[in-house]
PDB file of C-alpha atoms in Angstrom:
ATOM      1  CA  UNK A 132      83.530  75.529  88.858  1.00 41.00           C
ATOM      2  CA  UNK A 133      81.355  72.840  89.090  1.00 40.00           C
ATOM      3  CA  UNK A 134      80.228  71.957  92.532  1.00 38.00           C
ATOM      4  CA  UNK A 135      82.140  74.632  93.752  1.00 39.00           C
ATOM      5  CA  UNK A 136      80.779  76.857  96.223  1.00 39.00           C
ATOM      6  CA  UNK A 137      80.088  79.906  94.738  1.00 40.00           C
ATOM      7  CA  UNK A 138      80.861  83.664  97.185  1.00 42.00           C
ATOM      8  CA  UNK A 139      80.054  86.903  95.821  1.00 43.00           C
ATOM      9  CA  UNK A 140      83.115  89.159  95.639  1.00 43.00           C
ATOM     10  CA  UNK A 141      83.435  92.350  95.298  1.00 43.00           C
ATOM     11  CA  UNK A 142      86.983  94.123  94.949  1.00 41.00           C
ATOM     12  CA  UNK A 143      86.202  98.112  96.162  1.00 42.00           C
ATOM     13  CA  UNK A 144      89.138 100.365  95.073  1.00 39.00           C
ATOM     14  CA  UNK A 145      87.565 103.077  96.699  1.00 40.00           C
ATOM     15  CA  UNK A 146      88.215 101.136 100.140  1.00 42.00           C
ATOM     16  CA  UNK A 147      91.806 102.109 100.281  1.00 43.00           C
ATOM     17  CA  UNK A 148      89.717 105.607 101.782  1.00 42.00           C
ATOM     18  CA  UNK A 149      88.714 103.800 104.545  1.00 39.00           C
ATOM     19  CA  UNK A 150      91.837 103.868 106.763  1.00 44.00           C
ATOM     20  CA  UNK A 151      89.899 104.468 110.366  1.00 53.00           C
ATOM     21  CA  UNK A 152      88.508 101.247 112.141  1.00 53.00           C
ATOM     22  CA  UNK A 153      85.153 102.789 112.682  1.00 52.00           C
ATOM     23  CA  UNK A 154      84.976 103.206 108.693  1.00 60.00           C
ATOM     24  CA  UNK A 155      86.051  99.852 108.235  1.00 62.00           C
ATOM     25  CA  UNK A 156      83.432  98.178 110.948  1.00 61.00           C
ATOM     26  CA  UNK A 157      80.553  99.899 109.090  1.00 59.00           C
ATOM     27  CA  UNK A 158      81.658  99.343 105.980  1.00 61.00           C
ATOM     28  CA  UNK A 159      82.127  95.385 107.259  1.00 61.00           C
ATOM     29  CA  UNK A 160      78.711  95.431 108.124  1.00 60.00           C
ATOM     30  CA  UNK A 161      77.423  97.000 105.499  1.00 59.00           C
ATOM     31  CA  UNK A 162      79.144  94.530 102.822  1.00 61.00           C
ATOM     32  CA  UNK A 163      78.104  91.359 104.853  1.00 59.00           C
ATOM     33  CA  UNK A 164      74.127  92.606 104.922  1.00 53.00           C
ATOM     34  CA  UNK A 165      74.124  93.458 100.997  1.00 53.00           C
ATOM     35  CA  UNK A 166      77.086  91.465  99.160  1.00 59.00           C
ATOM     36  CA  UNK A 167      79.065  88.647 100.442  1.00 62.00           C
ATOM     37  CA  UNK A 168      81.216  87.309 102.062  1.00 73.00           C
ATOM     38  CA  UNK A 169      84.141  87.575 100.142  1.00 75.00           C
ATOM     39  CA  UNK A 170      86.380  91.078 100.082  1.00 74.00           C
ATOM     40  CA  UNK A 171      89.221  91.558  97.201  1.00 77.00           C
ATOM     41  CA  UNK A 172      91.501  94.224  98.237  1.00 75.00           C
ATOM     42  CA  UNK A 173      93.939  94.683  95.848  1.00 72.00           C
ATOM     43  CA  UNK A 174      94.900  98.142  96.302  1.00 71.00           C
ATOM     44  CA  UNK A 175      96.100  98.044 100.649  1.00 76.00           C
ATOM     45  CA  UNK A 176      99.620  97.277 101.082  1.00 84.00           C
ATOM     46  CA  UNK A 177     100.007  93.747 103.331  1.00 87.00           C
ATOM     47  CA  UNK A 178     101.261  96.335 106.463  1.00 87.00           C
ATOM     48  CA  UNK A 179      97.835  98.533 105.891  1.00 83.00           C
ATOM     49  CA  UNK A 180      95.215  95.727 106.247  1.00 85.00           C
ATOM     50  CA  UNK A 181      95.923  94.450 109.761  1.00 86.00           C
ATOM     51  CA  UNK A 182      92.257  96.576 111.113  1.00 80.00           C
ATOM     52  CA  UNK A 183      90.910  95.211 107.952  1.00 81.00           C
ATOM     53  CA  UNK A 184      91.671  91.869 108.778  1.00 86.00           C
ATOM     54  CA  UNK A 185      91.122  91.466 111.949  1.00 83.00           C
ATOM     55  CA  UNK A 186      87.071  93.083 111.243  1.00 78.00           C
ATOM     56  CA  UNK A 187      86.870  90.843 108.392  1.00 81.00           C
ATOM     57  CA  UNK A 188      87.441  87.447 110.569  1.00 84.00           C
ATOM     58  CA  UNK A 189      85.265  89.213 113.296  1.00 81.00           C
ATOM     59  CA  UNK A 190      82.462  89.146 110.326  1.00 76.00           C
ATOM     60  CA  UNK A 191      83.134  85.907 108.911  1.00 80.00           C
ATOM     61  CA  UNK A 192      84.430  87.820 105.962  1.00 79.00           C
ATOM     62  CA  UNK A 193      87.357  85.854 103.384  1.00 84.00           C
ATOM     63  CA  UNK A 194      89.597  88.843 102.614  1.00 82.00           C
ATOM     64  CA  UNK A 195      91.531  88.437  99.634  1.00 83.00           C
ATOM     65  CA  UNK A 196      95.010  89.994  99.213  1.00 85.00           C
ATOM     66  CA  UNK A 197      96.909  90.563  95.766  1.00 83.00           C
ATOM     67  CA  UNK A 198     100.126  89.516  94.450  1.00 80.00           C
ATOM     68  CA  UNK A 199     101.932  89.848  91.754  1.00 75.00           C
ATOM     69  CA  UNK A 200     104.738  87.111  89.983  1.00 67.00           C
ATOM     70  CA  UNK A 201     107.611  90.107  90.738  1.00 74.00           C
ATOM     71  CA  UNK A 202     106.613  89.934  94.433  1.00 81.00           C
ATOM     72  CA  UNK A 203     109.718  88.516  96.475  1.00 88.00           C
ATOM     73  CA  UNK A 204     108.924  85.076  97.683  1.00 86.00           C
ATOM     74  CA  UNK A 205     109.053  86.185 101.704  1.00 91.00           C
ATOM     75  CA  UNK A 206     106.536  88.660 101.188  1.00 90.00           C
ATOM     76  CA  UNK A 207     104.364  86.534  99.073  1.00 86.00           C
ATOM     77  CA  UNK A 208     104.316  83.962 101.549  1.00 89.00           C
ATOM     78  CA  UNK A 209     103.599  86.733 103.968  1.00 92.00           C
ATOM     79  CA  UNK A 210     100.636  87.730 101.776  1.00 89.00           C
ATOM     80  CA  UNK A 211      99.337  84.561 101.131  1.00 86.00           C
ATOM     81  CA  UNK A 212      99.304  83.740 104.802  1.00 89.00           C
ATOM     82  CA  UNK A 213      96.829  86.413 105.450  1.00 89.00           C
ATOM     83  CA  UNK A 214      94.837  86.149 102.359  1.00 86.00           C
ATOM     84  CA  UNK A 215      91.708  83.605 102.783  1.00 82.00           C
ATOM     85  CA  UNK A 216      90.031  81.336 100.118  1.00 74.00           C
ATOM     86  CA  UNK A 217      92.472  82.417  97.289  1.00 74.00           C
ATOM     87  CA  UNK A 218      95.359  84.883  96.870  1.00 74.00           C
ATOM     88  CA  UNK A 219      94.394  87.144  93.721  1.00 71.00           C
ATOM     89  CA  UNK A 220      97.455  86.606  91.309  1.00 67.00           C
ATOM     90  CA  UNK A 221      99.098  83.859  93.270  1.00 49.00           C
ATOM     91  CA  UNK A 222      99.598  80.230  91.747  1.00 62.00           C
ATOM     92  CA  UNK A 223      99.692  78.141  95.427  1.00 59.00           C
ATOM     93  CA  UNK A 224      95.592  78.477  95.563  1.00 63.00           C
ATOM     94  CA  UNK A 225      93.054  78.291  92.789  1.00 73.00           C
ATOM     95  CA  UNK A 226      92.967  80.941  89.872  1.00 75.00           C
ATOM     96  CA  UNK A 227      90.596  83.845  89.707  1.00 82.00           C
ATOM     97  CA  UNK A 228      90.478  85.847  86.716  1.00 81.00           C
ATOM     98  CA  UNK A 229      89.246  89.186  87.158  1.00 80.00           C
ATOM     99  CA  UNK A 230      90.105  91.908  83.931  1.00 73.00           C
ATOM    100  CA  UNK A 231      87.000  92.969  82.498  1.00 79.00           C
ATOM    101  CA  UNK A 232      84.787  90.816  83.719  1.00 88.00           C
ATOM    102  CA  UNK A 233      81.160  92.656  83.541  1.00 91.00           C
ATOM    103  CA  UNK A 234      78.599  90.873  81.886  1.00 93.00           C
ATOM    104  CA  UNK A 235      76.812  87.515  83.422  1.00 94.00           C
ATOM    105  CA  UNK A 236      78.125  85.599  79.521  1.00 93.00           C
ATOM    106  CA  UNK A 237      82.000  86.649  80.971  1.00 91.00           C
ATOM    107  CA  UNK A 238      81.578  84.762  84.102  1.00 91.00           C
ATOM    108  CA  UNK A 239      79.974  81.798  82.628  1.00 91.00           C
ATOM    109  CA  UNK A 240      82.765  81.907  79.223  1.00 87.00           C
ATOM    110  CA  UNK A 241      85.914  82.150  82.327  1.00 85.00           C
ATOM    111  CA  UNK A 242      84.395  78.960  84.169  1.00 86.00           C
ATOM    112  CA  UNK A 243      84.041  77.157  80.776  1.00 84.00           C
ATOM    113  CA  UNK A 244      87.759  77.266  80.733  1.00 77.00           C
ATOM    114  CA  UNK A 245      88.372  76.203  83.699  1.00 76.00           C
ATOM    115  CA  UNK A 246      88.824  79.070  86.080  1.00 80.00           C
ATOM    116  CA  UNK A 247      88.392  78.692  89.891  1.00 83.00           C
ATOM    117  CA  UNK A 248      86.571  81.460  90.213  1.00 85.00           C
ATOM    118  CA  UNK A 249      85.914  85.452  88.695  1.00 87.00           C
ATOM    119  CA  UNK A 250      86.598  88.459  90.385  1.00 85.00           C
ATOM    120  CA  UNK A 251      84.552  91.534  89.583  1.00 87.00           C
ATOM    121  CA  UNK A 252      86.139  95.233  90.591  1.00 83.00           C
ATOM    122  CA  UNK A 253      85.509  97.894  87.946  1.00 85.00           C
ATOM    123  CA  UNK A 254      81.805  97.250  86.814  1.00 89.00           C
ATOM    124  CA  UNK A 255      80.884  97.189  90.765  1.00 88.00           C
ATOM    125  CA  UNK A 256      82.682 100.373  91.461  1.00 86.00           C
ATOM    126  CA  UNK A 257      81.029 102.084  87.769  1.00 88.00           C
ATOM    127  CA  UNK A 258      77.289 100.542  89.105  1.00 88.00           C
ATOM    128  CA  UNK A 259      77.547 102.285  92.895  1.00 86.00           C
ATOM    129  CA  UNK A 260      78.994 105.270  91.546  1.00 88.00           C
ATOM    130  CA  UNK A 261      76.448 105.441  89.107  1.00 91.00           C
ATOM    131  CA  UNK A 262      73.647 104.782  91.404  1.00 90.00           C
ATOM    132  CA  UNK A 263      70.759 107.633  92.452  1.00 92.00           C
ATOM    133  CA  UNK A 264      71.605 107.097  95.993  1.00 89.00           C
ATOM    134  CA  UNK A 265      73.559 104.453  98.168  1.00 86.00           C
ATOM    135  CA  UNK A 266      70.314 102.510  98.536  1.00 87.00           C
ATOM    136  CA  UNK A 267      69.542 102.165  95.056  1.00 90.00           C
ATOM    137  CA  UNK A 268      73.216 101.171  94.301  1.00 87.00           C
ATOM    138  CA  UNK A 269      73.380  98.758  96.596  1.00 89.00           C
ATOM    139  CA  UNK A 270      69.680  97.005  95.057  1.00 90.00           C
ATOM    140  CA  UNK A 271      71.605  97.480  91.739  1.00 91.00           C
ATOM    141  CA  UNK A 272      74.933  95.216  93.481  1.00 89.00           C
ATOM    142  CA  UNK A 273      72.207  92.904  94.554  1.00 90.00           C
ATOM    143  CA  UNK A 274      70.633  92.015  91.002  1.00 93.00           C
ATOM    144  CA  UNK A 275      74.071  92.285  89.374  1.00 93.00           C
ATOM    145  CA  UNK A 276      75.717  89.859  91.555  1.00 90.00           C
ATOM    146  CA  UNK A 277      72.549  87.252  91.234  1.00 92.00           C
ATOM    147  CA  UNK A 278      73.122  87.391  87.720  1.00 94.00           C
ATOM    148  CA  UNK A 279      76.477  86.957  87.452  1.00 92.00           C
ATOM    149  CA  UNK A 280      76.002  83.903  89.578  1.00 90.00           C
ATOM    150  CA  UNK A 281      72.897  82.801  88.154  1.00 92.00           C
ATOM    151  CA  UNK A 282      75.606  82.266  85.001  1.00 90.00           C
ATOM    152  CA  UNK A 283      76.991  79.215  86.951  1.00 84.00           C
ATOM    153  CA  UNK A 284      74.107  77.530  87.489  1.00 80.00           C
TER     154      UNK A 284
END
C-alpha cells in the first residue's frame, strides 16, 4: 500500500433499508461530511443500486459492488462495470480484504502482505449501533477510521 492513496470505506449492511432516493441523498450527504468517499455495498443486488449510483457519482462518491468467483462472467462484467476503484471479491482490480478486520494492528498486518487495500463492515456497523446517539457514533466513525489509517502511515 505504499504510496497508495488511502479512502476511508465503510461497507453499511444496514443500507440495503434505504431503498427511497430521498433516503439515499441524505444518507450520501451524510457519509461524504463524516466518512469518505468510498461506499462498499455488498448486500444490493447490481439491478437495486441504479439510485445509488447515480447519487454516489453526483457526490463524488466510489461505490463499490461485490462479487463472488460463482458469479457468471456476463454479470460480473456487468458488476464490475459499475463498481469504481475496486470490485470487492473480483480479481480484474486490486484486492481488498475485508473479514474481520477491526483493530488499527489488522489493517497495518493485511498491507504487510501485500493487500491493495482493507475493507471494514462489521466493527463500523457494531460502533454506530453502539453509539449514545447518531452524533456521538458518527465522532466514534471519525476516530476509528483515523486510526485505522493512521496504521499505514
Amino acid at each position: 500500500m505504499a504510496g497508495a492513496t488511502v479512502s476511508t470505506t465503510i461497507g453499511l449492511k444496514a443500507l440495503e433499508e434505504t431503498k427511497s432516493h430521498f433516503i439515499v441523498i441524505n444518507f450520501l450527504t451524510l457519509f461524504v461530511f463524516y466518512a469518505g468517499a468510498v461506499l462498499v455495498v455488498p448486500d444490493f443486488p447490481l439491478e437495486e443500486t441504479k439510485i445509488l449510483r447515480m447519487e454516489s457519482s453526483k457526490n463524488n462518491i466510489e461505490l463499490v459492488l461485490l462479487t463472488t468467483p460463482t458469479t457468471p462472467i456476463d454479470r460480473m462484467k456487468s458488476i464490475v462495470s459499475f463498481s469504481e476503484g475496486f470490485v470487492y471479491l473480483a480479481t480484474s482490480k486490486p484486492v481488498v480484504v475485508g473479514f474481520d478486520i477491526s483493530k488499527p494492528e489488522h489493517v497495518k498486518q493485511v498491507a504487510e502482505w501485500g493487500a491493495d487495500g482493507v475493507m471494514v463492515g462489521s466493527a463500523m456497523v457494531k460502533l454506530l449501533g453502539e453509539a449514545k446517539s447518531p452524533e456521538e457514533g458518527l465522532k466514534e466513525l471519525e476516530n476509528f477510521t483515523k486510526s485505522l489509517k493512521a496504521a499505514l502511515i
